[in-house]
mmCIF file of C-alpha atoms in Angstrom:
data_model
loop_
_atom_site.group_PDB
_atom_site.id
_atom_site.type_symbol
_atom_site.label_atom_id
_atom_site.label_comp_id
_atom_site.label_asym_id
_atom_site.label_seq_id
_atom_site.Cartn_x
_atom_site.Cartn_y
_atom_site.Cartn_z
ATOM 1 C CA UNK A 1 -55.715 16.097 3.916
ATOM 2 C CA UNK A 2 -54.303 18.069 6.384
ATOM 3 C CA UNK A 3 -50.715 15.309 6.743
ATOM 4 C CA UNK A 4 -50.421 16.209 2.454
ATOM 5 C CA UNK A 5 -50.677 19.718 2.711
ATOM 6 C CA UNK A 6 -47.905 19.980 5.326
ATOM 7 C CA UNK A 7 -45.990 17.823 2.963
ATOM 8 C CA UNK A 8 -46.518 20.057 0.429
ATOM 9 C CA UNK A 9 -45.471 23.282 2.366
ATOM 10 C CA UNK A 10 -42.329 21.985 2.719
ATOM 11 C CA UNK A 11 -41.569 20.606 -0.626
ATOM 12 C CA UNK A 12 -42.217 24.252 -1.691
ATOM 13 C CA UNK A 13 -40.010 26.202 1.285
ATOM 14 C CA UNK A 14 -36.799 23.706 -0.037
ATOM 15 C CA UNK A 15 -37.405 24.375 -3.839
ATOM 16 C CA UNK A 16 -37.654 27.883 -3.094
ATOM 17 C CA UNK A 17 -34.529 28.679 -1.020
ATOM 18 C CA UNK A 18 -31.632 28.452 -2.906
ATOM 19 C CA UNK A 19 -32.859 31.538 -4.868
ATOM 20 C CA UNK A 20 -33.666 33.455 -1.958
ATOM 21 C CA UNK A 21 -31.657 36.516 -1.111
ATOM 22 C CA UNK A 22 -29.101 36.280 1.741
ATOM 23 C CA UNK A 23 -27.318 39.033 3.759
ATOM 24 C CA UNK A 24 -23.475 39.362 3.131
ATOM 25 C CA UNK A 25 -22.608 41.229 6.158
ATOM 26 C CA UNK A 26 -23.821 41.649 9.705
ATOM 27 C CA UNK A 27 -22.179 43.852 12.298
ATOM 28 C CA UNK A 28 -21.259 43.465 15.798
ATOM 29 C CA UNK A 29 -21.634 46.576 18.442
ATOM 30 C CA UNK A 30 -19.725 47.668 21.461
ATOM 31 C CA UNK A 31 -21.071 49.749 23.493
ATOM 32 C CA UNK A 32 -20.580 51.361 27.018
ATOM 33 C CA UNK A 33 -19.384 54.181 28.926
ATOM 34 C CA UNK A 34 -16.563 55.489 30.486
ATOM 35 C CA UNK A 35 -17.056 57.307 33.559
ATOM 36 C CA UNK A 36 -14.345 59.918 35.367
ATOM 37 C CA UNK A 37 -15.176 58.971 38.688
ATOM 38 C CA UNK A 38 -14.910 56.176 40.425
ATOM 39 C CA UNK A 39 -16.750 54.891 44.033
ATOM 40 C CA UNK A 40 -15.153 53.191 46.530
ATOM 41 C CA UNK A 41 -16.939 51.053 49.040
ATOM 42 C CA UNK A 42 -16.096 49.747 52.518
ATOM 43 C CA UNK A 43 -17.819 48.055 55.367
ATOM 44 C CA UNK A 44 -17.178 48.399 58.670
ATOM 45 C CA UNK A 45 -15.297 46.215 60.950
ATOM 46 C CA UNK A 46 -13.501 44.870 57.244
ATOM 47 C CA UNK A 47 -16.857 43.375 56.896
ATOM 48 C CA UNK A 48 -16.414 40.865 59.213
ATOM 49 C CA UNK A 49 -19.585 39.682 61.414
ATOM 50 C CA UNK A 50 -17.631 37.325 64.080
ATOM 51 C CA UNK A 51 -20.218 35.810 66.556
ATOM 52 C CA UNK A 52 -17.345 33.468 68.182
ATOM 53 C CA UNK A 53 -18.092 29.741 69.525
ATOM 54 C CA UNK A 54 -21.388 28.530 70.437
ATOM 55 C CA UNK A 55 -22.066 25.738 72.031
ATOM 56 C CA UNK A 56 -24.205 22.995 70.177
ATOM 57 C CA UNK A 57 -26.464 22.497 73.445
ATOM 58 C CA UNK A 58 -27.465 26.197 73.408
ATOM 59 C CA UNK A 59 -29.414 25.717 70.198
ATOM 60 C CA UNK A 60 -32.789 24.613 69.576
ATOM 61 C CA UNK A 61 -33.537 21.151 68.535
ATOM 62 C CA UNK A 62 -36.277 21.665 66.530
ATOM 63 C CA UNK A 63 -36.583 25.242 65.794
ATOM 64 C CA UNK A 64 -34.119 27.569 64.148
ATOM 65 C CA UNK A 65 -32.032 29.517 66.756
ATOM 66 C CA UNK A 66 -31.835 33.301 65.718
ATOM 67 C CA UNK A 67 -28.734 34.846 66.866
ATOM 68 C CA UNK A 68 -28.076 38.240 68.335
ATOM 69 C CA UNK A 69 -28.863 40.925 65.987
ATOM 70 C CA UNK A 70 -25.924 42.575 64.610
ATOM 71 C CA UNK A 71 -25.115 46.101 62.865
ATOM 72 C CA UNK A 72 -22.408 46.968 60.276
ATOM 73 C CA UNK A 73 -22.007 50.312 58.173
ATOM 74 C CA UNK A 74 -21.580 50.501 54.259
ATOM 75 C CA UNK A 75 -19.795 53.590 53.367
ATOM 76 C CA UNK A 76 -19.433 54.613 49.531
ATOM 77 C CA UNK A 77 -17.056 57.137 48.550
ATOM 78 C CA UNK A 78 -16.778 58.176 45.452
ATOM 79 C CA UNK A 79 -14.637 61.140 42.884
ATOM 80 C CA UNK A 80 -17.470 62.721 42.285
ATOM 81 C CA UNK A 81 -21.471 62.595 42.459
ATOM 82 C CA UNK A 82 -22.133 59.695 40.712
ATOM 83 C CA UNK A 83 -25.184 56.960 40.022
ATOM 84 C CA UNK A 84 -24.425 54.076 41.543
ATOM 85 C CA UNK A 85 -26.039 50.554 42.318
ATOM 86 C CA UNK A 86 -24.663 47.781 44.731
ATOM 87 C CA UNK A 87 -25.106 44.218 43.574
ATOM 88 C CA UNK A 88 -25.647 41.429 46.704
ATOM 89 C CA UNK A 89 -24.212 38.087 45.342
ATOM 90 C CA UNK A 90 -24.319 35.601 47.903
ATOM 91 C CA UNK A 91 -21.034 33.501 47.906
ATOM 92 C CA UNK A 92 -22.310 30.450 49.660
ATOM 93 C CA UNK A 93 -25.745 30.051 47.034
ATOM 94 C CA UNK A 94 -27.887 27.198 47.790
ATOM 95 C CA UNK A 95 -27.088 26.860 51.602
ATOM 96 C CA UNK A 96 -30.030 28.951 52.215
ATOM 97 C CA UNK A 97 -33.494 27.255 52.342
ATOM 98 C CA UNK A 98 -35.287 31.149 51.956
ATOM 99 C CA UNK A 99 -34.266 33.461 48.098
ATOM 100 C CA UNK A 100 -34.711 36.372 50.342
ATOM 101 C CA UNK A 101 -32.043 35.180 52.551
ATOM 102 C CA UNK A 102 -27.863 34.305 52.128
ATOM 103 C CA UNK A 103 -26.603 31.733 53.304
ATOM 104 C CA UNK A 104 -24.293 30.480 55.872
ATOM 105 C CA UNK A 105 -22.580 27.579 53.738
ATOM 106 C CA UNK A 106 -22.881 23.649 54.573
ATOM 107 C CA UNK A 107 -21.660 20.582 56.726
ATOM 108 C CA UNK A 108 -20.057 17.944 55.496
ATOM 109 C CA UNK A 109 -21.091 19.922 51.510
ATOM 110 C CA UNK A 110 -24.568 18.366 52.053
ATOM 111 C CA UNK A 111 -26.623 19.924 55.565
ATOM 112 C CA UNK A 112 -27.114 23.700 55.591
ATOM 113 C CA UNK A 113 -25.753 25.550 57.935
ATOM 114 C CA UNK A 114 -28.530 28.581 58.266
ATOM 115 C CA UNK A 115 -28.907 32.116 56.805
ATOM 116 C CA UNK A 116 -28.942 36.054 57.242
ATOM 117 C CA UNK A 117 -30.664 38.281 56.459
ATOM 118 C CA UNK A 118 -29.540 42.493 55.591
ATOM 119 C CA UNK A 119 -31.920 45.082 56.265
ATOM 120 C CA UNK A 120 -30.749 48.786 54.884
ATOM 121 C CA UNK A 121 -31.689 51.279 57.495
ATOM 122 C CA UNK A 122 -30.309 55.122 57.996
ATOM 123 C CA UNK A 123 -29.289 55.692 54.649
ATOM 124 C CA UNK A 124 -27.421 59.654 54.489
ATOM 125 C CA UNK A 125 -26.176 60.336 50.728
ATOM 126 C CA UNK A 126 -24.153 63.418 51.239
ATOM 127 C CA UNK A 127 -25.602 64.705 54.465
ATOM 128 C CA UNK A 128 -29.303 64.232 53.703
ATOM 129 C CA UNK A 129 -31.215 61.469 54.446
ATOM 130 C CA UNK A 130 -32.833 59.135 51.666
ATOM 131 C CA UNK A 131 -34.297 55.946 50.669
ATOM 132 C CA UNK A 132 -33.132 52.883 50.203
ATOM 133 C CA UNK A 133 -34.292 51.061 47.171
ATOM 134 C CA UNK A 134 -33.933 48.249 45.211
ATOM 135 C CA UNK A 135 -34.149 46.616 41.414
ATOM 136 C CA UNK A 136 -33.831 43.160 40.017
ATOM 137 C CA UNK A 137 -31.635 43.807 36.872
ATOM 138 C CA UNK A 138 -30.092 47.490 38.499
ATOM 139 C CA UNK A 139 -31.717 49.290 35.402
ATOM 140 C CA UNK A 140 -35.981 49.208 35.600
ATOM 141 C CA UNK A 141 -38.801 48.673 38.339
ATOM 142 C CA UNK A 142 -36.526 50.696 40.848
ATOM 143 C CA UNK A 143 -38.820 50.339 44.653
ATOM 144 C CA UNK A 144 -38.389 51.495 47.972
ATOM 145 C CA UNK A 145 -37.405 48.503 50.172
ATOM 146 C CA UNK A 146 -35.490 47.576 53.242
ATOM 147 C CA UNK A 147 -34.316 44.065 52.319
ATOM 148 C CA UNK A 148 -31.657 43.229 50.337
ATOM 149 C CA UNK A 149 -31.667 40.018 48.772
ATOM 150 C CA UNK A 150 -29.315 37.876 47.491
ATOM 151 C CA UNK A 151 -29.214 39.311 43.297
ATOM 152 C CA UNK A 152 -30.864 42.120 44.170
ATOM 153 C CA UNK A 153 -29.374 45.863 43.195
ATOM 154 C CA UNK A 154 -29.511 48.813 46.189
ATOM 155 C CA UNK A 155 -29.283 51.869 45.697
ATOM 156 C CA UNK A 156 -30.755 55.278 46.926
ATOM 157 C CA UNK A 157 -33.215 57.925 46.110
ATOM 158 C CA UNK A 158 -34.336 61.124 47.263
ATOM 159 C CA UNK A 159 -37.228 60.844 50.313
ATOM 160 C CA UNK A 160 -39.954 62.150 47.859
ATOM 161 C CA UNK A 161 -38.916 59.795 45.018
ATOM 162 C CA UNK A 162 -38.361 56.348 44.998
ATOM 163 C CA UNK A 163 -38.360 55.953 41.603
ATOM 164 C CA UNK A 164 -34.830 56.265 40.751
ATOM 165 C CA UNK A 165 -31.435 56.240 42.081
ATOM 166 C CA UNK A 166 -30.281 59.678 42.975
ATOM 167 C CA UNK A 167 -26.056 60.952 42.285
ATOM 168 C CA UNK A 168 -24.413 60.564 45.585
ATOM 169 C CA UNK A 169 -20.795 61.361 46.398
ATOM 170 C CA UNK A 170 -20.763 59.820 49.983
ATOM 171 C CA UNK A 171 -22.940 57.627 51.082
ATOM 172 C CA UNK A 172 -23.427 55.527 54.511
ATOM 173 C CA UNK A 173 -25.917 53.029 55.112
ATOM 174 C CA UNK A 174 -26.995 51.303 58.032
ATOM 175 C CA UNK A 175 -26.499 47.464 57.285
ATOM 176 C CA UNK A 176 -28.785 45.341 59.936
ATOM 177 C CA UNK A 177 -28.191 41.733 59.677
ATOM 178 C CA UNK A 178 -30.629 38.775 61.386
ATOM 179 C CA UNK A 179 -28.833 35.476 61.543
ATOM 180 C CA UNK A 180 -30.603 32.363 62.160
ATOM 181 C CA UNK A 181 -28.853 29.104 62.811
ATOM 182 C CA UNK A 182 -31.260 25.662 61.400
ATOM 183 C CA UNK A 183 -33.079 23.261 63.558
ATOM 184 C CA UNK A 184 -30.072 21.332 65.511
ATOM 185 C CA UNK A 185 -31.651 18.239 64.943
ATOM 186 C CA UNK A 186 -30.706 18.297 61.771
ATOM 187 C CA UNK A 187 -27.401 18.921 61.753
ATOM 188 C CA UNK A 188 -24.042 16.899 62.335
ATOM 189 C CA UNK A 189 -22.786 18.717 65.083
ATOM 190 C CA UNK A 190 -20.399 15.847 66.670
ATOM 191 C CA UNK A 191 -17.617 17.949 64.918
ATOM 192 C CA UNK A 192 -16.942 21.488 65.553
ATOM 193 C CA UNK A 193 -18.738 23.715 62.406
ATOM 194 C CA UNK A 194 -17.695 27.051 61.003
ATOM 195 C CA UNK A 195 -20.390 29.443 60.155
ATOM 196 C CA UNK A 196 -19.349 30.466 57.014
ATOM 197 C CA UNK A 197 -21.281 33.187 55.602
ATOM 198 C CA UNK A 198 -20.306 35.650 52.692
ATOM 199 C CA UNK A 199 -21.643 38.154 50.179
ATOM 200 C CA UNK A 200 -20.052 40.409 47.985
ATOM 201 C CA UNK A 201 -21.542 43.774 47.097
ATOM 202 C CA UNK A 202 -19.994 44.704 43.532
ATOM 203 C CA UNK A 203 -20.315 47.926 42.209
ATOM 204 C CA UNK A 204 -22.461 49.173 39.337
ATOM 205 C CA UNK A 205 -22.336 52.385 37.480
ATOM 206 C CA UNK A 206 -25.614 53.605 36.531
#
């Protein structure tokens, strides 16, 4: 009973449709905004973390070695106050073992490397000292966190309020990054290796 009237719900959806009414437009938006001001960001050092050579034998052979702690400064300037978000995008995806973490790329395209992690710390949005937060898509569900994960959108907000990014016109933020090298046991490391981390931070206007 049940296989016939299914049959029969069909036979009557096909008879039915060619005198159904159809639409003979549809329309296609555009939308956006122009802002007048535009944000500039820089890192210091040109961004560049440079730990030098380490020898192979002063890693650990079956834990991860963490490497001396390092500290670089994001400064945002920008025309005028403005609403602003920073997108992390983690150029060497899928040599890190940890989301939270980017990665350090690969040997030989198959054995990671390791990973880093960033920490925002000291963030002053002109001259007063604020939050750092965070959001997944850089629109809703805007937190107050220190880690900044690979996808993730930072921002800042006012001390009392970490709801929502606040205007800034010039911003600096402490940029703490832990760097961890993988187990050497695991790793080819007859050949010398470049550690070859990167992350871009793009620029969103809220």
């Amino acid at each position: 009973m049940k296989k016939y009237l299914a049959t029969v719900s069909v036979t009557a959806l096909i008879s039915v449709a060619p005198f159904a009414m159809a639409a003979s437009s549809t329309d296609l938006t555009v939308t956006g905004t122009i802002t007048p001001s535009a944000c500039l960001p820089t890192l210091s050092g040109n961004g560049v973390v440079d730990y030098g050579k380490i020898s192979a034998k002063d890693l650990n052979q079956d834990t991860n070695t963490k490497l001396e702690d390092r500290t670089v400064t994001l400064s945002v300037k920008c025309d005028a106050t403005t609403k602003f978000a920073l997108k992390g995008i983690d150029n060497r995806i899928g040599s890190s073992d940890l989301k939270s973490m980017f990665g350090l790329g690969k040997i030989n395209g198959t054995q990671n490397i390791g990973r880093f992690l960033v920490s925002m710390m000291s963030a002053v949005a002109d001259g007063v000292a604020a939050q750092p937060i965070k959001s997944k898509d850089g629109q809703t569900g805007w937190h107050g966190h220190l880690f900044w994960m690979p996808g993730d959108y930072a921002s800042v907000a006012a001390r009392d309020d970490f709801s929502q990014p606040i205007s800034v016109q010039d911003l600096t933020l402490e940029l703490a990054l832990q760097t961890y090298i993988y187990r050497a046991d695991g790793l080819d490391l007859t050949n010398e290796v470049k550690i070859d981390g990167s992350a871009t931070l793009e620029m969103k206007y809220l």
